[in-house]
Amino acid sequence: MKVLNFGSMNVDYVYQVDHILIPGETLASKERNVFCGGKGLNQSIALAKAGIPVYHAGLVGEGGDALLDVCRENGVNTEFVKRVEGPCGHTMIQVDKNGQNSILLFGGSNRCITKDFVDEVLKNFDKGDMLLLQNEINELPYIIDSAYEKGMMIILNPSPYDNALEECDLTKVSLFLVNEIEGEQITGEKKPEKILEKIKEKYPKASVVLTLGSEGSIYQDETGIYRQEIYKVKAVDTTAAGDTFTGYFISSIIDGKPIQEGLALAAKASAIAVSRPGAVSSIPLKNEVENA
Ligand code: RIB
């Protein structure tokens, strides 16, 4: 089985601020750092660091050389990463003194995916292969339909949630990884139990991981419900904590680990990510997670 992650690659401009800006406010930042990120790239790196061979597919624009370098340094296969003209995807991230963030996204090259490129990539994958997606690239409905037709197993982290997802046939998804906000956006429900109930009603064949910030996470499939608490750490920067959780949880499924063990591994990995600055740079290696 091959693992393909078709996703975004961003240059993250991270500004350290006393508090997240309010409308109309001008505030001097204390520090600026530039990191490799993007939900797609972060999740590929998390998978690779967890020991899973992964192909990343995506588009890198001008100024994105470091994104390709970081894939190679971490063993992510870049055969399906293409360079394109025009600006690379990037973000402006404010991180406050409590490690909380606020992210402004510019899609750039991530929004230049064409159906031809999707076909070119997917022809290298087959029935039983795994496809991981987030919502920072265009052509998601086409990618989902094409992968489903091939018999690939589709995993979706619908983040950030927007109207584009309403164009997707989400009944083709086997596993959702959502936080409570995305859970509410998909189901219209606020309470975790209700979100899970509604997801089961709408997508009876899908499993789901619902992450609840400081309240931990819940996994649901046809066999039942599993809960996991967080590992408490001092938050330095929460960027990519969710992506780290996603990559590590999926790695545990691929490795055939019991669900409870996978949730614990993912929770531990994301706690380590929260205790470090940046996106890709904050994602721990498997042995660090196992020995923590
Ligand atoms: O999930 C964190 C990521 O979201 C950041 O790396 C940023 O690029 C945005 O895509």
Short mmCIF file of C-alpha atoms and ligand atoms in Angstrom, two decimals:
data_model
loop_
_atom_site.label_atom_id
_atom_site.label_comp_id
_atom_site.label_asym_id
_atom_site.label_seq_id
_atom_site.Cartn_x
_atom_site.Cartn_y
_atom_site.Cartn_z
CA MET A 1 0.00 0.00 0.00
CA LYS A 2 1.33 3.45 -0.98
CA VAL A 3 0.52 6.65 0.95
CA LEU A 4 -0.11 9.85 -0.98
CA ASN A 5 -0.68 13.23 0.62
CA PHE A 6 -2.03 15.75 -1.92
CA GLY A 7 -1.69 19.01 -0.06
CA SER A 8 -0.49 22.53 0.55
CA MET A 9 3.04 23.75 1.10
CA ASN A 10 3.44 27.17 2.70
CA VAL A 11 6.16 29.52 3.80
CA ASP A 12 5.04 30.60 7.29
CA TYR A 13 6.01 34.13 8.39
CA VAL A 14 5.59 33.91 12.15
CA TYR A 15 5.32 37.07 14.25
CA GLN A 16 5.69 36.97 18.03
CA VAL A 17 3.12 39.36 19.53
CA ASP A 18 1.92 40.33 22.98
CA HIS A 19 -1.67 39.65 21.93
CA ILE A 20 -3.46 38.77 18.68
CA LEU A 21 -4.38 41.96 16.79
CA ILE A 22 -7.89 43.33 17.15
CA PRO A 23 -9.63 45.06 14.18
CA GLY A 24 -8.10 48.45 13.41
CA GLU A 25 -5.12 47.94 15.73
CA THR A 26 -1.45 48.41 14.78
CA LEU A 27 1.02 46.55 16.95
CA ALA A 28 4.79 46.10 16.84
CA SER A 29 5.85 42.46 16.80
CA LYS A 30 8.69 41.29 19.06
CA GLU A 31 10.30 38.86 16.65
CA ARG A 32 9.78 37.37 13.17
CA ASN A 33 10.81 33.92 12.04
CA VAL A 34 10.29 32.15 8.73
CA PHE A 35 9.33 28.47 8.88
CA CYS A 36 8.27 25.74 6.46
CA GLY A 37 4.61 24.85 6.88
CA GLY A 38 1.26 24.31 5.24
CA LYS A 39 -1.19 21.74 6.54
CA GLY A 40 -0.31 19.34 3.74
CA LEU A 41 3.44 19.59 4.16
CA ASN A 42 3.23 19.40 7.97
CA GLN A 43 1.19 16.19 7.75
CA SER A 44 3.59 14.61 5.25
CA ILE A 45 6.53 15.43 7.51
CA ALA A 46 4.68 14.06 10.55
CA LEU A 47 4.03 10.81 8.67
CA ALA A 48 7.66 10.59 7.56
CA LYS A 49 8.96 11.35 11.07
CA ALA A 50 6.64 8.64 12.36
CA GLY A 51 8.41 6.23 10.00
CA ILE A 52 5.85 6.02 7.17
CA PRO A 53 7.08 6.28 3.55
CA VAL A 54 4.94 9.06 2.03
CA TYR A 55 4.58 10.69 -1.38
CA HIS A 56 3.69 14.38 -1.25
CA ALA A 57 1.89 15.91 -4.23
CA GLY A 58 1.57 19.66 -4.58
CA LEU A 59 2.79 22.83 -6.21
CA VAL A 60 5.65 25.04 -5.09
CA GLY A 61 5.82 28.63 -6.32
CA GLU A 62 8.52 31.28 -6.27
CA GLY A 63 10.32 31.54 -2.94
CA GLY A 64 9.43 28.00 -1.95
CA ASP A 65 12.80 26.21 -2.37
CA ALA A 66 13.07 25.52 1.35
CA LEU A 67 9.78 23.58 1.20
CA LEU A 68 11.26 21.09 -1.24
CA ASP A 69 14.50 20.91 0.74
CA VAL A 70 12.69 20.13 3.98
CA CYS A 71 10.76 17.30 2.31
CA ARG A 72 14.00 15.75 1.08
CA GLU A 73 15.76 16.22 4.42
CA ASN A 74 12.93 14.35 6.14
CA GLY A 75 12.56 11.56 3.60
CA VAL A 76 9.27 12.69 2.02
CA ASN A 77 9.10 11.57 -1.63
CA THR A 78 8.84 14.69 -3.85
CA GLU A 79 8.37 12.94 -7.22
CA PHE A 80 4.91 14.57 -7.46
CA VAL A 81 5.83 18.04 -6.23
CA LYS A 82 5.99 20.44 -9.17
CA ARG A 83 7.42 23.94 -9.41
CA VAL A 84 5.15 26.59 -10.92
CA GLU A 85 5.47 30.28 -11.75
CA GLY A 86 3.93 32.84 -9.41
CA PRO A 87 4.03 33.25 -5.65
CA CYS A 88 4.29 30.29 -3.36
CA GLY A 89 1.58 29.64 -0.78
CA HIS A 90 2.36 31.53 2.39
CA THR A 91 0.92 32.64 5.71
CA MET A 92 1.26 35.42 8.24
CA ILE A 93 0.97 33.86 11.67
CA GLN A 94 0.68 35.79 14.92
CA VAL A 95 1.73 33.85 18.02
CA ASP A 96 0.87 35.42 21.37
CA LYS A 97 2.58 35.01 24.72
CA ASN A 98 0.40 31.99 25.55
CA GLY A 99 1.40 30.20 22.36
CA GLN A 100 -2.01 30.76 20.75
CA ASN A 101 -2.00 31.64 17.08
CA SER A 102 -3.97 33.37 14.38
CA ILE A 103 -3.25 32.48 10.74
CA LEU A 104 -3.78 34.53 7.58
CA LEU A 105 -3.43 32.29 4.54
CA PHE A 106 -2.44 33.20 0.97
CA GLY A 107 -3.07 30.18 -1.27
CA GLY A 108 -0.66 31.15 -4.10
CA SER A 109 0.68 28.05 -5.86
CA ASN A 110 -1.50 25.77 -3.71
CA ARG A 111 -4.52 27.07 -5.61
CA CYS A 112 -3.07 26.38 -9.09
CA ILE A 113 -3.77 22.61 -9.15
CA THR A 114 -5.23 21.52 -12.51
CA LYS A 115 -7.26 18.41 -13.36
CA ASP A 116 -4.40 17.35 -15.67
CA PHE A 117 -1.96 17.51 -12.75
CA VAL A 118 -4.34 15.47 -10.59
CA ASP A 119 -4.61 12.81 -13.34
CA GLU A 120 -0.84 12.79 -13.81
CA VAL A 121 -0.30 12.14 -10.09
CA LEU A 122 -3.14 9.67 -9.50
CA LYS A 123 -2.18 7.42 -12.41
CA ASN A 124 0.69 6.27 -10.18
CA PHE A 125 -1.65 5.04 -7.44
CA ASP A 126 -4.11 2.21 -7.22
CA LYS A 127 -6.83 0.37 -5.34
CA GLY A 128 -5.98 0.06 -1.67
CA ASP A 129 -3.52 2.97 -1.65
CA MET A 130 -4.17 5.72 0.88
CA LEU A 131 -4.88 9.36 0.04
CA LEU A 132 -4.65 12.09 2.65
CA LEU A 133 -6.22 15.52 1.99
CA GLN A 134 -6.72 18.85 3.73
CA ASN A 135 -8.56 21.91 2.42
CA GLU A 136 -5.78 24.29 1.41
CA ILE A 137 -5.61 23.28 -2.27
CA ASN A 138 -8.13 23.67 -5.10
CA GLU A 139 -9.72 20.82 -7.12
CA LEU A 140 -10.61 18.86 -3.99
CA PRO A 141 -13.93 17.54 -5.41
CA TYR A 142 -12.13 16.22 -8.51
CA ILE A 143 -9.33 14.65 -6.47
CA ILE A 144 -11.83 12.90 -4.18
CA ASP A 145 -13.95 11.59 -7.08
CA SER A 146 -10.93 10.39 -9.06
CA ALA A 147 -9.28 8.68 -6.09
CA TYR A 148 -12.55 7.03 -5.07
CA GLU A 149 -13.05 5.68 -8.57
CA LYS A 150 -9.63 4.06 -8.31
CA GLY A 151 -10.56 2.46 -4.99
CA MET A 152 -8.13 4.49 -2.88
CA MET A 153 -8.86 4.94 0.82
CA ILE A 154 -9.57 8.64 1.38
CA ILE A 155 -8.70 10.41 4.63
CA LEU A 156 -9.82 14.01 4.99
CA ASN A 157 -8.79 16.71 7.43
CA PRO A 158 -11.32 19.38 6.31
CA SER A 159 -9.21 22.24 7.49
CA PRO A 160 -9.68 25.15 7.09
CA TYR A 161 -13.40 24.54 6.57
CA ASP A 162 -15.02 26.62 3.81
CA ASN A 163 -17.72 26.40 1.12
CA ALA A 164 -15.43 24.46 -1.23
CA LEU A 165 -16.03 21.41 0.96
CA GLU A 166 -19.72 21.57 0.20
CA GLU A 167 -18.89 20.74 -3.41
CA CYS A 168 -17.17 17.51 -2.31
CA ASP A 169 -18.90 14.15 -2.06
CA LEU A 170 -17.86 13.43 1.51
CA THR A 171 -19.61 10.05 1.49
CA LYS A 172 -16.45 8.87 -0.31
CA VAL A 173 -14.29 9.63 2.74
CA SER A 174 -13.26 6.71 5.00
CA LEU A 175 -11.76 8.70 7.87
CA PHE A 176 -12.33 12.29 8.98
CA LEU A 177 -9.99 14.14 11.33
CA VAL A 178 -11.79 17.25 12.56
CA ASN A 179 -11.51 19.69 15.41
CA GLU A 180 -14.60 20.87 17.26
CA ILE A 181 -15.04 23.95 15.04
CA GLU A 182 -14.87 21.92 11.83
CA GLY A 183 -17.13 19.32 13.46
CA GLU A 184 -19.72 22.03 14.08
CA GLN A 185 -19.33 23.39 10.54
CA ILE A 186 -19.93 19.93 9.06
CA THR A 187 -22.84 18.95 11.31
CA GLY A 188 -24.33 22.18 12.71
CA GLU A 189 -23.93 20.66 16.21
CA LYS A 190 -21.85 22.11 19.06
CA LYS A 191 -21.60 19.30 21.61
CA PRO A 192 -18.96 16.63 20.87
CA GLU A 193 -21.42 13.74 21.34
CA LYS A 194 -23.91 15.38 18.98
CA ILE A 195 -21.19 16.08 16.40
CA LEU A 196 -20.21 12.41 16.45
CA GLU A 197 -23.84 11.27 16.23
CA LYS A 198 -24.48 13.53 13.24
CA ILE A 199 -21.31 12.43 11.44
CA LYS A 200 -22.38 8.81 11.91
CA GLU A 201 -25.82 9.66 10.53
CA LYS A 202 -24.45 11.55 7.49
CA TYR A 203 -21.45 9.32 6.77
CA PRO A 204 -22.26 5.90 8.28
CA LYS A 205 -19.26 4.17 6.67
CA ALA A 206 -16.68 6.68 7.91
CA SER A 207 -14.58 6.66 11.07
CA VAL A 208 -13.84 9.97 12.74
CA VAL A 209 -11.33 11.55 15.07
CA LEU A 210 -12.68 14.62 16.84
CA THR A 211 -10.00 16.71 18.54
CA LEU A 212 -11.17 18.94 21.37
CA GLY A 213 -8.15 21.11 22.31
CA SER A 214 -7.48 20.86 26.03
CA GLU A 215 -10.30 18.29 26.33
CA GLY A 216 -8.36 15.70 24.33
CA SER A 217 -9.77 13.69 21.46
CA ILE A 218 -12.46 11.13 20.64
CA TYR A 219 -12.36 8.42 17.97
CA GLN A 220 -15.51 6.79 16.65
CA ASP A 221 -15.98 3.86 14.28
CA GLU A 222 -18.49 1.05 13.91
CA THR A 223 -16.90 -0.80 16.86
CA GLY A 224 -17.40 2.06 19.31
CA ILE A 225 -15.93 5.17 20.86
CA TYR A 226 -12.41 5.71 22.28
CA ARG A 227 -11.29 8.76 24.30
CA GLN A 228 -7.84 10.24 24.87
CA GLU A 229 -6.72 13.02 27.20
CA ILE A 230 -4.03 15.53 26.25
CA TYR A 231 -0.49 15.48 27.64
CA LYS A 232 -0.09 18.82 29.41
CA VAL A 233 2.89 20.98 28.38
CA LYS A 234 3.73 24.68 28.43
CA ALA A 235 2.47 25.99 25.08
CA VAL A 236 5.11 27.80 23.04
CA ASP A 237 3.38 27.69 19.65
CA THR A 238 0.30 25.61 18.79
CA THR A 239 0.94 25.82 15.01
CA ALA A 240 0.97 22.34 13.41
CA ALA A 241 -0.12 20.57 16.60
CA GLY A 242 -3.21 19.28 14.78
CA ASP A 243 -1.12 18.27 11.77
CA THR A 244 1.28 16.37 14.01
CA PHE A 245 -1.67 14.57 15.60
CA THR A 246 -3.05 13.70 12.15
CA GLY A 247 0.24 12.35 10.81
CA TYR A 248 0.98 10.28 13.91
CA PHE A 249 -2.56 8.91 14.21
CA ILE A 250 -2.56 7.80 10.57
CA SER A 251 0.88 6.25 11.06
CA SER A 252 -0.55 4.14 13.88
CA ILE A 253 -3.36 2.87 11.64
CA ILE A 254 -0.84 1.93 8.95
CA ASP A 255 1.31 0.20 11.56
CA GLY A 256 -1.76 -1.77 12.71
CA LYS A 257 -1.68 -0.39 16.26
CA PRO A 258 -4.80 -0.59 18.45
CA ILE A 259 -6.86 2.63 18.30
CA GLN A 260 -6.23 3.58 21.94
CA GLU A 261 -2.47 3.25 21.44
CA GLY A 262 -2.65 5.35 18.25
CA LEU A 263 -4.58 8.12 19.99
CA ALA A 264 -2.06 8.19 22.84
CA LEU A 265 0.90 8.32 20.41
CA ALA A 266 -0.73 11.15 18.44
CA ALA A 267 -1.58 13.10 21.61
CA LYS A 268 2.00 12.78 22.86
CA ALA A 269 3.48 13.84 19.50
CA SER A 270 1.22 16.89 19.27
CA ALA A 271 2.04 17.89 22.87
CA ILE A 272 5.74 17.92 21.93
CA ALA A 273 4.90 20.03 18.83
CA VAL A 274 3.04 22.56 21.02
CA SER A 275 6.11 22.96 23.22
CA ARG A 276 8.27 24.07 20.26
CA PRO A 277 8.21 26.99 17.81
CA GLY A 278 7.23 26.73 14.14
CA ALA A 279 5.35 24.21 12.04
CA VAL A 280 7.55 21.55 10.37
CA SER A 281 10.37 22.34 12.80
CA SER A 282 8.16 21.52 15.80
CA ILE A 283 7.22 17.99 14.69
CA PRO A 284 9.05 15.33 16.74
CA LEU A 285 10.71 12.15 15.52
CA LYS A 286 9.11 8.84 16.51
CA ASN A 287 11.83 7.92 18.99
CA GLU A 288 11.41 11.27 20.76
CA VAL A 289 7.68 10.57 21.08
CA GLU A 290 8.17 7.01 22.29
CA ASN A 291 10.79 8.07 24.85
CA ALA A 292 8.89 11.14 26.13
O1 RIB B 1 -1.82 23.81 10.51
C1 RIB B 1 -0.78 24.74 10.55
C2 RIB B 1 -0.52 25.29 9.19
O2 RIB B 1 -1.66 26.03 8.77
C3 RIB B 1 0.62 26.29 9.13
O3 RIB B 1 1.87 25.68 8.91
C4 RIB B 1 0.18 27.23 8.03
O4 RIB B 1 0.94 27.15 6.87
C5 RIB B 1 -1.29 26.92 7.77
O5 RIB B 1 -1.46 26.29 6.60
#
